[in-house]
Tab-separated table of C-alpha atoms in Angstrom:
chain	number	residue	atom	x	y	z
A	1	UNK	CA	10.076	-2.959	35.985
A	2	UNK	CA	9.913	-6.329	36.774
A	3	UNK	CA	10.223	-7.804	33.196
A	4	UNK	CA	13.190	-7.299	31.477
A	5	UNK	CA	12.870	-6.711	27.695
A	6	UNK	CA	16.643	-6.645	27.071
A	7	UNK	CA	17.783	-10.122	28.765
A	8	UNK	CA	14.572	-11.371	26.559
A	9	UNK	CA	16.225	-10.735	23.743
A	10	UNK	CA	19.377	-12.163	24.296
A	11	UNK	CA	17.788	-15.412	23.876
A	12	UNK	CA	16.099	-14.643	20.491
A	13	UNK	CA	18.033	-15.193	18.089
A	14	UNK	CA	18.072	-11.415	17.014
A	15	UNK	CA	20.256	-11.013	13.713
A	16	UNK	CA	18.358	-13.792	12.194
A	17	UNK	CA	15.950	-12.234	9.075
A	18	UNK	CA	13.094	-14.506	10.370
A	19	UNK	CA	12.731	-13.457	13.815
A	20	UNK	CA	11.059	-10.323	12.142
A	21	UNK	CA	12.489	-7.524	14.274
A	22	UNK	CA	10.927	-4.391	13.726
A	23	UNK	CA	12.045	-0.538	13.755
A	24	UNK	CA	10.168	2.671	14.952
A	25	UNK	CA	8.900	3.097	18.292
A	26	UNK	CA	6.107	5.556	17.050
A	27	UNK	CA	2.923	3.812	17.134
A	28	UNK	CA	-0.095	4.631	14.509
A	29	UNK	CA	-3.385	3.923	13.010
A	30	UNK	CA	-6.491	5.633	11.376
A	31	UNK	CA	-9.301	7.017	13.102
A	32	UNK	CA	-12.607	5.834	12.454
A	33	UNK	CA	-15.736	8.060	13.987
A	34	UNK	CA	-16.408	7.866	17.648
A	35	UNK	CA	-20.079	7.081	16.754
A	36	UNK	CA	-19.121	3.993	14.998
A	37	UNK	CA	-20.409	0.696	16.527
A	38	UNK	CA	-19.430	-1.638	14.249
A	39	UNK	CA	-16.580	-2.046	11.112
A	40	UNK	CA	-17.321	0.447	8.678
A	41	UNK	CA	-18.446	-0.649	5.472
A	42	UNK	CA	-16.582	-1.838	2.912
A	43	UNK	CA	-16.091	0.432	-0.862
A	44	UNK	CA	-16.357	-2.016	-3.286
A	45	UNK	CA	-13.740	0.178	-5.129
A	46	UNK	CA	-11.788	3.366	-5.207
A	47	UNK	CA	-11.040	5.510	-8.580
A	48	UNK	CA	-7.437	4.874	-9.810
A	49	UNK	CA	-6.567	7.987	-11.834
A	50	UNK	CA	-6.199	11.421	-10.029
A	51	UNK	CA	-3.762	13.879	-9.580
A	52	UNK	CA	-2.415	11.867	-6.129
A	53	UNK	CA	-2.700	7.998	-5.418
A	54	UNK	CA	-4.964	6.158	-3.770
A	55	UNK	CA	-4.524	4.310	-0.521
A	56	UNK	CA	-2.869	7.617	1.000
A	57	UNK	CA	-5.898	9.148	2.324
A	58	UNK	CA	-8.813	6.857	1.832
A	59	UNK	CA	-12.251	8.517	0.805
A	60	UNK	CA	-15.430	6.993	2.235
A	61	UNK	CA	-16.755	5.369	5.572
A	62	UNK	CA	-13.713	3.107	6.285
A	63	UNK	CA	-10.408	5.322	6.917
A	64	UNK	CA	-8.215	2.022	5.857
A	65	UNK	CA	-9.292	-1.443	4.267
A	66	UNK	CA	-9.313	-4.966	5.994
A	67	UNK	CA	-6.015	-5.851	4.842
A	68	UNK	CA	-2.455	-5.360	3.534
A	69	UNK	CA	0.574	-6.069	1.742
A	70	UNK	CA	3.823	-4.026	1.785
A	71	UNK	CA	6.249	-5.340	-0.842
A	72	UNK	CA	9.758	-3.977	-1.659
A	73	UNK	CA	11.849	-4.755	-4.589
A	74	UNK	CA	14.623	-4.446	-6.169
A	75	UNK	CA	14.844	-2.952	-9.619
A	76	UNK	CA	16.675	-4.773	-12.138
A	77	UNK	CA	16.257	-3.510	-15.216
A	78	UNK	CA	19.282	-2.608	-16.902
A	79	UNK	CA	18.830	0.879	-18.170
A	80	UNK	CA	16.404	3.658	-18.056
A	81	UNK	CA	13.994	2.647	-20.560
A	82	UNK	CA	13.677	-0.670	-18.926
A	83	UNK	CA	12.856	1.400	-15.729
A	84	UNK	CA	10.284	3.216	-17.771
A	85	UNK	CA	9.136	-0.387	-19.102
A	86	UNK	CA	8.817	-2.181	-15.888
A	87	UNK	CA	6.405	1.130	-14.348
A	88	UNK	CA	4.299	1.071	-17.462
A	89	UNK	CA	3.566	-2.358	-16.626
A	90	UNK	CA	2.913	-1.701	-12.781
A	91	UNK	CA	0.523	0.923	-14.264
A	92	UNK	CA	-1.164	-1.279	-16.458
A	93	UNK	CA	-1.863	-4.447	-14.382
A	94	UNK	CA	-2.637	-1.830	-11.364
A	95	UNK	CA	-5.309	-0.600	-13.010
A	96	UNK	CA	-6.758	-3.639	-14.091
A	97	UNK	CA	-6.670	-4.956	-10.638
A	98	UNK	CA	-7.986	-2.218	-8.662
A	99	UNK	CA	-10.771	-2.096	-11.944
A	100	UNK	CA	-11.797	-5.617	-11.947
A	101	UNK	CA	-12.400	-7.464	-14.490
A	102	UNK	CA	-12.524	-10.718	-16.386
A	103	UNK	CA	-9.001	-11.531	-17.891
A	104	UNK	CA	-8.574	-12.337	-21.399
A	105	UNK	CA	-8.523	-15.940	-22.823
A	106	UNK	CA	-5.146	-16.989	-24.290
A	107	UNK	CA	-6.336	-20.247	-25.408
A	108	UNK	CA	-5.906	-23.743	-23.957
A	109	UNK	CA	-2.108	-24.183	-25.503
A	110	UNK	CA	-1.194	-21.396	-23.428
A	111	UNK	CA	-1.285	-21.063	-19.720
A	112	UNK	CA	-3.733	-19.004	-18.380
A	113	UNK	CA	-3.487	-15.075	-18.102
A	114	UNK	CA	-5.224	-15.086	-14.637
A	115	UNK	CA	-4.620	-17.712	-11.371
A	116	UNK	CA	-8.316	-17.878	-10.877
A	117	UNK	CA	-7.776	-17.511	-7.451
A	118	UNK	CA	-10.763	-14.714	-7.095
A	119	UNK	CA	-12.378	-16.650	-9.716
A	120	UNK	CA	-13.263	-16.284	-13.086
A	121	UNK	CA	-13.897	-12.374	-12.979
A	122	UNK	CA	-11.515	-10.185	-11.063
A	123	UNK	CA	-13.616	-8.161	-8.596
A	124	UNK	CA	-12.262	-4.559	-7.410
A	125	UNK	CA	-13.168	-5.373	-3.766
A	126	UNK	CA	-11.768	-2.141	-2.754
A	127	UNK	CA	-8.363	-2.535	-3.969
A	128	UNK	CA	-5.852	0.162	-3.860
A	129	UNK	CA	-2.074	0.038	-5.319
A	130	UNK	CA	0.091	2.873	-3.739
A	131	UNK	CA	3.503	2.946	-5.483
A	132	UNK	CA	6.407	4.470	-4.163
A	133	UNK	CA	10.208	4.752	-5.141
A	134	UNK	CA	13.329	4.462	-2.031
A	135	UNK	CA	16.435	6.933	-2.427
A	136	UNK	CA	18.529	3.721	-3.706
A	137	UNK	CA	16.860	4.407	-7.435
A	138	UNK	CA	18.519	7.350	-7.444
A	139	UNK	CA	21.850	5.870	-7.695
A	140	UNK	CA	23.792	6.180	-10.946
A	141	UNK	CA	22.093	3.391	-12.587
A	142	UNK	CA	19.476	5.424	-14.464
A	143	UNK	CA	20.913	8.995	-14.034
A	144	UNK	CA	18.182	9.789	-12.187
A	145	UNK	CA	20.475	10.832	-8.995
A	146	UNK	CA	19.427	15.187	-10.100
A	147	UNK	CA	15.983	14.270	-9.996
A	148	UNK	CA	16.014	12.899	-6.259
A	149	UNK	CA	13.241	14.801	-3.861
A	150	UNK	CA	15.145	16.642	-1.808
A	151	UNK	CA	14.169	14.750	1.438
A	152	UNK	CA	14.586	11.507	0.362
A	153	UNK	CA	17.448	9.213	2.349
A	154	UNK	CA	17.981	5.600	3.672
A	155	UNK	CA	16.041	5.311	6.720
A	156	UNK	CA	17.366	6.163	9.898
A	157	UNK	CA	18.281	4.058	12.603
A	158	UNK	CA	16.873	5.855	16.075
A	159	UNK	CA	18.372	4.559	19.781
A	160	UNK	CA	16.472	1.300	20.695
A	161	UNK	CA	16.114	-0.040	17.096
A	162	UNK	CA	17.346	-3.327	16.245
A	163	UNK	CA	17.574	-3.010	12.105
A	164	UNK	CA	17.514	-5.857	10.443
A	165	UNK	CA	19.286	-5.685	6.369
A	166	UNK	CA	16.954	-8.007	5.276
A	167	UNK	CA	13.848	-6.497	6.152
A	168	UNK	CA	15.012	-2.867	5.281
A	169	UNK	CA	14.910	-0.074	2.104
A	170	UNK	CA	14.234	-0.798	-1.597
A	171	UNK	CA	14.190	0.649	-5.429
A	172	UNK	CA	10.613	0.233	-5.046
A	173	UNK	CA	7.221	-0.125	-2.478
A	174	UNK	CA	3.928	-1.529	-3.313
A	175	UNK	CA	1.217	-0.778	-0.730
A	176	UNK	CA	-1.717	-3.014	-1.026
A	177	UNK	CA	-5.037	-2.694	0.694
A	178	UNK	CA	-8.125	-4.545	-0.106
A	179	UNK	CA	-11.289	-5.935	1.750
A	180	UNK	CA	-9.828	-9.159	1.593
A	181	UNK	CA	-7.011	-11.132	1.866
A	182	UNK	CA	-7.473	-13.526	-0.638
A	183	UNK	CA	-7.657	-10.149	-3.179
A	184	UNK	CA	-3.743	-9.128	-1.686
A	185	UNK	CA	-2.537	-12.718	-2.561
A	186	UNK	CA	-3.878	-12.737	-6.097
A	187	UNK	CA	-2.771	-8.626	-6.380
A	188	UNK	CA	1.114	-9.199	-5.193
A	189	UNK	CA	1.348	-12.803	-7.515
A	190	UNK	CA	-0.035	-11.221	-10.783
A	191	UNK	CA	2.021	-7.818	-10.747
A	192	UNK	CA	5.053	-10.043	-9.680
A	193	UNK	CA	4.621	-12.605	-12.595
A	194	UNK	CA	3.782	-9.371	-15.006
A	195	UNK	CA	7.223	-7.874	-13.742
A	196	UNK	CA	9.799	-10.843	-13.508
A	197	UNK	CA	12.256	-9.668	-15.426
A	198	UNK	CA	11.925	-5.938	-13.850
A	199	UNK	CA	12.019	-6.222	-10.073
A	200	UNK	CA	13.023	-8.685	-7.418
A	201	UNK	CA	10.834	-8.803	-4.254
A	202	UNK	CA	13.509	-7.377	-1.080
A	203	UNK	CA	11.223	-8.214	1.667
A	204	UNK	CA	7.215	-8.467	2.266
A	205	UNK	CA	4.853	-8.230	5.158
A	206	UNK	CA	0.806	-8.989	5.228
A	207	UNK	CA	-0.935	-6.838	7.740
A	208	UNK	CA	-4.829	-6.408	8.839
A	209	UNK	CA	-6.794	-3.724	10.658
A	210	UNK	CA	-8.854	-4.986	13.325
A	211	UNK	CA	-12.978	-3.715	13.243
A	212	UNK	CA	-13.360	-1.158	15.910
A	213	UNK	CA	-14.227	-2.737	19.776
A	214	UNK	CA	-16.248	-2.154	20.967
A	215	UNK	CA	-16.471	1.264	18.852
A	216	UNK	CA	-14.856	4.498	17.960
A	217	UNK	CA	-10.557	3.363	16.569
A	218	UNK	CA	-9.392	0.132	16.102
A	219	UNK	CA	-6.862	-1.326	18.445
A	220	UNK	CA	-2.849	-2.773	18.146
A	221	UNK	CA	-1.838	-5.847	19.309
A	222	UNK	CA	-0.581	-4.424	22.956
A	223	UNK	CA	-5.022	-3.999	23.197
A	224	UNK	CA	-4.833	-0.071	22.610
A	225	UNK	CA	-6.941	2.049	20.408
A	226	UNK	CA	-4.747	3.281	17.752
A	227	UNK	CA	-4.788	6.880	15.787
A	228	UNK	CA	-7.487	8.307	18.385
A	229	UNK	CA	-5.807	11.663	17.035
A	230	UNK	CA	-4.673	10.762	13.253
A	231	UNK	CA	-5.532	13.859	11.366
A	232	UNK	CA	-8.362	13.784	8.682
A	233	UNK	CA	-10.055	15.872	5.980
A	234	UNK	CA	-8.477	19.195	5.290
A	235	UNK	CA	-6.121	18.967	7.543
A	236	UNK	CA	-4.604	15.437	6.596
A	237	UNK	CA	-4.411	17.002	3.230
A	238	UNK	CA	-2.293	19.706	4.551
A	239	UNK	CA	0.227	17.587	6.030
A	240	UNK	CA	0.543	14.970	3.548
A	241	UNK	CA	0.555	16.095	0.016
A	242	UNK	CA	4.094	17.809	-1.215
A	243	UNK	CA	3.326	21.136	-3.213
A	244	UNK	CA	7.232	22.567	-2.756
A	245	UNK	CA	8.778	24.507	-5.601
A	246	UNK	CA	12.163	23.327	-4.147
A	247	UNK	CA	11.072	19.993	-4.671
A	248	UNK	CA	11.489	18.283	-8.045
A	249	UNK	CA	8.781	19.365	-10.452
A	250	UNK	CA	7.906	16.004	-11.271
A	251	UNK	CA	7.352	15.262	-7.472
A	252	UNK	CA	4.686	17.567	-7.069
A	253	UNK	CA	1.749	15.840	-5.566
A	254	UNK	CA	3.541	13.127	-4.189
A	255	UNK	CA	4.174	12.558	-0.353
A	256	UNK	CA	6.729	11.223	1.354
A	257	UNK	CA	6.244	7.735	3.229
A	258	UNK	CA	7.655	6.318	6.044
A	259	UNK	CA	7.517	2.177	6.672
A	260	UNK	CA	8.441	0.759	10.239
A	261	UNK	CA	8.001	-2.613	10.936
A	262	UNK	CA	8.068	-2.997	14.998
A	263	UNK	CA	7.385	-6.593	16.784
A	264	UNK	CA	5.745	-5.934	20.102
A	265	UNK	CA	6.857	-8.605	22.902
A	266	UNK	CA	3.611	-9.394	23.720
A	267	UNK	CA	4.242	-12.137	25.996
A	268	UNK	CA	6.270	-9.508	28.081
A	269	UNK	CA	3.426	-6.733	27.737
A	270	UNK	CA	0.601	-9.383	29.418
A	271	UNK	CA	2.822	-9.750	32.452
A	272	UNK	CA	2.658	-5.516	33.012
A	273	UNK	CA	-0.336	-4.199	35.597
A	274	UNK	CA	-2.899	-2.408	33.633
A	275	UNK	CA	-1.845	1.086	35.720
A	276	UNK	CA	1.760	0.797	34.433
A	277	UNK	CA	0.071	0.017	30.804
A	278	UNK	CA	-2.204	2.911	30.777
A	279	UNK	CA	0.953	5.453	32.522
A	280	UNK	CA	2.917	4.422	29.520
A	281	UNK	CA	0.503	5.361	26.491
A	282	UNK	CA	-1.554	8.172	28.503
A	283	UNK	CA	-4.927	6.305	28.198
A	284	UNK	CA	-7.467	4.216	29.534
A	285	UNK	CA	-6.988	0.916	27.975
A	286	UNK	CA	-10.958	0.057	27.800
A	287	UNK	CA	-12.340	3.185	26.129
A	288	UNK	CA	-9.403	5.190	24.934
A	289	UNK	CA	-10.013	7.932	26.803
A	290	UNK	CA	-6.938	9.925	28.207
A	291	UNK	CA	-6.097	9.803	31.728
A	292	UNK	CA	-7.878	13.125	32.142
A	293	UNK	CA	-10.843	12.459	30.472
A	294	UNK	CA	-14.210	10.506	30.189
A	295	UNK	CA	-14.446	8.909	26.446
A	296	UNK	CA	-12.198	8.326	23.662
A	297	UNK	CA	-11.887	11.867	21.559
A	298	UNK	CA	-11.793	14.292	24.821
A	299	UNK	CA	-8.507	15.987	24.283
A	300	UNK	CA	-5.997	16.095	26.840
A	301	UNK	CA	-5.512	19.215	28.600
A	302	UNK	CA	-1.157	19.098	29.681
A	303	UNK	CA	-1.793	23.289	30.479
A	304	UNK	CA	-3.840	21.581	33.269
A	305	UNK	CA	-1.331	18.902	34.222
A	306	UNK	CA	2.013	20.322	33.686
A	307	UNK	CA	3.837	18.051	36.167
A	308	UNK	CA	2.397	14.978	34.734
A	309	UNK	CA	0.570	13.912	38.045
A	310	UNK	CA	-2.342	12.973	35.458
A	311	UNK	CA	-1.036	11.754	32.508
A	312	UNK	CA	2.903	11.305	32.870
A	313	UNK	CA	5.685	13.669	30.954
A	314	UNK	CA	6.985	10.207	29.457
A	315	UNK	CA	3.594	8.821	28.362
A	316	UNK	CA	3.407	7.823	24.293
A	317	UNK	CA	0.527	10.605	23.756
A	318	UNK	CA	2.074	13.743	25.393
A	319	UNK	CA	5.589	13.128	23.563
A	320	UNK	CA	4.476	12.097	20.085
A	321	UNK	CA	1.544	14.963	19.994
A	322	UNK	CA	2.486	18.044	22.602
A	323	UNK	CA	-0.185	19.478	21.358
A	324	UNK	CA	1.146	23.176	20.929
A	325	UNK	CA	1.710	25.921	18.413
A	326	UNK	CA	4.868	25.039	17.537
A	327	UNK	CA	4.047	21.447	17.150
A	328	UNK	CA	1.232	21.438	15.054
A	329	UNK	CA	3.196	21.432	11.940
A	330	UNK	CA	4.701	18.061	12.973
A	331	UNK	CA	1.691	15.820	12.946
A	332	UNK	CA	1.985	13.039	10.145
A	333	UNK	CA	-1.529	11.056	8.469
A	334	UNK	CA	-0.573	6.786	9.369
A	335	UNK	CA	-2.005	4.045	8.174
A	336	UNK	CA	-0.691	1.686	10.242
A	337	UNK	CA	-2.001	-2.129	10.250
A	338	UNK	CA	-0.931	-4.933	12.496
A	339	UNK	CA	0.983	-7.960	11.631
A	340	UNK	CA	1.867	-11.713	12.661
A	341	UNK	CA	4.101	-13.735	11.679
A	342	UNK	CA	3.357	-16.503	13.989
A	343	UNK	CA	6.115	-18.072	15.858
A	344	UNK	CA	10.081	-17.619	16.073
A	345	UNK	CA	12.517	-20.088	16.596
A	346	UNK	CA	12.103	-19.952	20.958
A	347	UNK	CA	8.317	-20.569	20.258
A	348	UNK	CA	7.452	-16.809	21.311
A	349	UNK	CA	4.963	-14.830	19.648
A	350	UNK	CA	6.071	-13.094	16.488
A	351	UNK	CA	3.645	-10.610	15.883
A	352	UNK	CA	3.143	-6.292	16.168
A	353	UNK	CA	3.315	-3.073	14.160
A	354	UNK	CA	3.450	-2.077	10.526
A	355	UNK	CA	3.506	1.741	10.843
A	356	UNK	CA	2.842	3.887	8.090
A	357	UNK	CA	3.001	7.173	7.805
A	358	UNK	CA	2.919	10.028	4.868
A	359	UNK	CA	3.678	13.674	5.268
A	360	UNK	CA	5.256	16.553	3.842
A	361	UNK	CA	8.976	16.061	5.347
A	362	UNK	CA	10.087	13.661	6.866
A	363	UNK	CA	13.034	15.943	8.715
A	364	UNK	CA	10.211	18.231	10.009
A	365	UNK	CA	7.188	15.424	10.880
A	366	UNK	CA	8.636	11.665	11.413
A	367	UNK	CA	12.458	12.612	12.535
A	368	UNK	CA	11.022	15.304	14.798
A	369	UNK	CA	8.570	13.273	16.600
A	370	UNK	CA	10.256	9.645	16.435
A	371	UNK	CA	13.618	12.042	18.570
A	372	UNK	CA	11.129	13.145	20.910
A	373	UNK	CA	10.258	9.376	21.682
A	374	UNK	CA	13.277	7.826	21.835
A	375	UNK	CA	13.820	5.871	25.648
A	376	UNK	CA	10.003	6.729	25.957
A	377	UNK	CA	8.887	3.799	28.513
A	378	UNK	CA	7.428	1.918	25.842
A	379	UNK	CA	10.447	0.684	24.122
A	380	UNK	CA	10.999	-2.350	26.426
A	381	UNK	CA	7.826	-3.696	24.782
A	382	UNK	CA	8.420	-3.307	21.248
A	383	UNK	CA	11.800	-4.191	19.034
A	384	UNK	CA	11.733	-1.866	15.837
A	385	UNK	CA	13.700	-3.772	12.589
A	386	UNK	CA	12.802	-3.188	9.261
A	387	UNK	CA	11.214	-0.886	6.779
A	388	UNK	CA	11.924	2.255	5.058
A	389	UNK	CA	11.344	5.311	3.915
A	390	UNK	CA	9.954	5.975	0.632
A	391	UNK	CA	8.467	8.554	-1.565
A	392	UNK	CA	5.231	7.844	-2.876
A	393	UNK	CA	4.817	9.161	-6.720
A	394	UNK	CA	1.975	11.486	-7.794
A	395	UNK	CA	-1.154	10.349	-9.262
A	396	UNK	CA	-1.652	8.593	-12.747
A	397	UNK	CA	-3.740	10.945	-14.633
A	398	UNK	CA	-5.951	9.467	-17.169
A	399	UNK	CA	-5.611	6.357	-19.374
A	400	UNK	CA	-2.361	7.464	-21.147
A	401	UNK	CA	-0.346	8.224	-17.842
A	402	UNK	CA	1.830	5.745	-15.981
A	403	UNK	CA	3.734	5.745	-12.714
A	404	UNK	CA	6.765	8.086	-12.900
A	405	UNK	CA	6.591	8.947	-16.300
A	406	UNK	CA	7.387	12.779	-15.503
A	407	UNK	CA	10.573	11.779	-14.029
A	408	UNK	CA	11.122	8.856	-16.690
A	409	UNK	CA	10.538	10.787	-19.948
């Protein structure tokens, strides 16, 4: 190739927290219907109580919302019942929030209980609050450490990953995803004044999903359609939800979630001829449809191309989804979002990837797959750095029920 990635990034500045370097070469989205001509529209909201959280597989027309927020923190409450304290009040202003509502009055010697920034009445605008918990709060601060899921670790650095400490891991995720970015701004600054004394924000990243164009998925920065193949329905459910009786019992109905934050080098990637672009992900840039097909959801037929003369043995699609028997069980649901940051300290672009991902087992779907990509042409385009892995609690039942409280109580 004529561009070099690697000399790039000796001039930088990578080590430096800002530069936002990112980490995970697999690249994801959600799949919206083929028919679609236009951005789905919006839910005004989603039901918070149920036996799994919402904002892991999204009911209704849209498969994601507009926009994001993933927030990780640090817990810092000193015992176990402060643990139990601080997700009682993630609970209670989560349901509010993703409710809506008009906050109470506290009277004009006190300051107000709401920032007003959505106004005087808190609308739901299709809120969700996903909560998950990292392998670090199962340390011996709470005595939590028998209770782990068994699959929980520290995320992995893979070959080709540039991890950044500042951007990675945490006690605790937020996901937030709303119609509107004003409602993620107002979501992340009330639960964080609610919870000051509780938690203490690691690292946080806004993304948005772009509306489809001109139809069928959505597209990532490098001008792709993105999650042509994510799973849905039945299947999704399959692969996400963890019903494992060597699991933890308290863990049943959770899932296990997988954060990669990956800056594509844009600047780079617009100097690349569109052949070379489309050889490396397997598709036609325009409508998404493989290299051996005619629109965006034909399916790829490698029995018919086993040499790669069609669609090459390194491209993104064949490695991260063989398509075989023996494969099947490795496909993961994401909910990936782009991201920008706007400029680092050389004046290039600082923008690309938060991929998200939620399965089963993260050995078995994300490990397996992200192995099979590694040195996959791709990866002198994008710079993974930061995220984690995460397990994402079960639902809160009814009106009583708060995050975590099986494993808390």
């Amino acid at each position: 190739m004529s561009v070099s990635r690697r000399n790039f990034l000796k001039g930088a500045a990578a080590g430096s927290a800002g530069t936002a370097l990112a980490g995970g070469v697999l690249i994801g989205g959600a799949r919206v219907d083929a028919s679609t001509t236009q951005a789905p529209a919006e839910v005004s909201s989603y039901p918070f109580h149920g036996i799994h959280q919402a904002g892991v597989l999204t009911p209704g027309p849209a498969a994601k919302q507009a926009f994001s927020c993933f927030a990780a923190f640090d817990s810092i409450a000193t015992s176990k019942a402060g643990l139990a304290d601080l997700m009682r009040v993630i609970t209670e202003r989560s349901r509010f929030l993703t409710s809506g509502g008009t906050p109470p009055a506290l009277g004009i010697g006190q300051p107000p209980s709401d920032s007003d920034v959505l106004g005087p009445t808190v609308p739901a605008d299709g809120l969700t609050v996903t909560t998950s918990v990292g392998s670090s709060l199962f340390d011996d601060r709470y005595g939590l450490a028998s209770q782990k899921p068994r699959r929980l670790t520290p995320m992995r650095a893979f070959p080709n990953d540039s991890p950044e400490p500042a951007w990675l891991h945490g006690d605790l995720l937020l996901q937030l995803c709303a119609n509107h970015p004003d409602t993620i701004h107002h979501t992340i600054r009330d639960i964080t004044k609610h919870t000051r004394g509780g938690m203490q924000l690691r690292w946080k990243i806004e993304g948005y999903n772009s509306p489809p164009r001109p139809s069928g998925t959505t597209r990532n920065l490098l001008g792709f359609k993105d999650g042509t193949a994510n799973p849905t329905g039945n299947l999704a459910s399959s692969l996400v939800w963890v019903d494992d009786p060597a699991e933890p019992h308290w863990a049943r109905g959770g899932s296990y979630q997988v954060v990669r934050l990956i800056r594509m080098l844009v600047e780079f990637w617009d100097r690349v001829s569109i052949n070379e672009q489309e050889g490396m992900f397997g598709r036609r840039r325009d409508t998404g449809a493989p290299l051996d097909g005619n629109i965006e959801f034909d399916t790829p037929n490698y029995h018919a191309d086993p040499h790669g003369n069609v669609i090459p043995l390194d491209a993104h699609i064949r490695l991260a989804n063989p398509r075989t028997p023996a494969t099947a069980d490795q496909r993961l649901v994401r909910r990936s979002y782009n991201y920008d940051l706007g400029m680092d300290q050389n004046g290039n672009v600082q923008a690309g990837h938060i991929f998200v991902a939620y399965q089963q087992d993260v050995r078995r779907q994300f490990e397996t797959v992200q192995e099979r990509l590694v040195n996959e042409p791709l990866v002198d385009y994008v710079q993974p750095f930061g995220g984690g892995y995460f397990y994402t609690l079960p639902g809160v039942a009814n009106a009583s029920d708060w995050y975590g409280r099986a494993l808390l109580t």
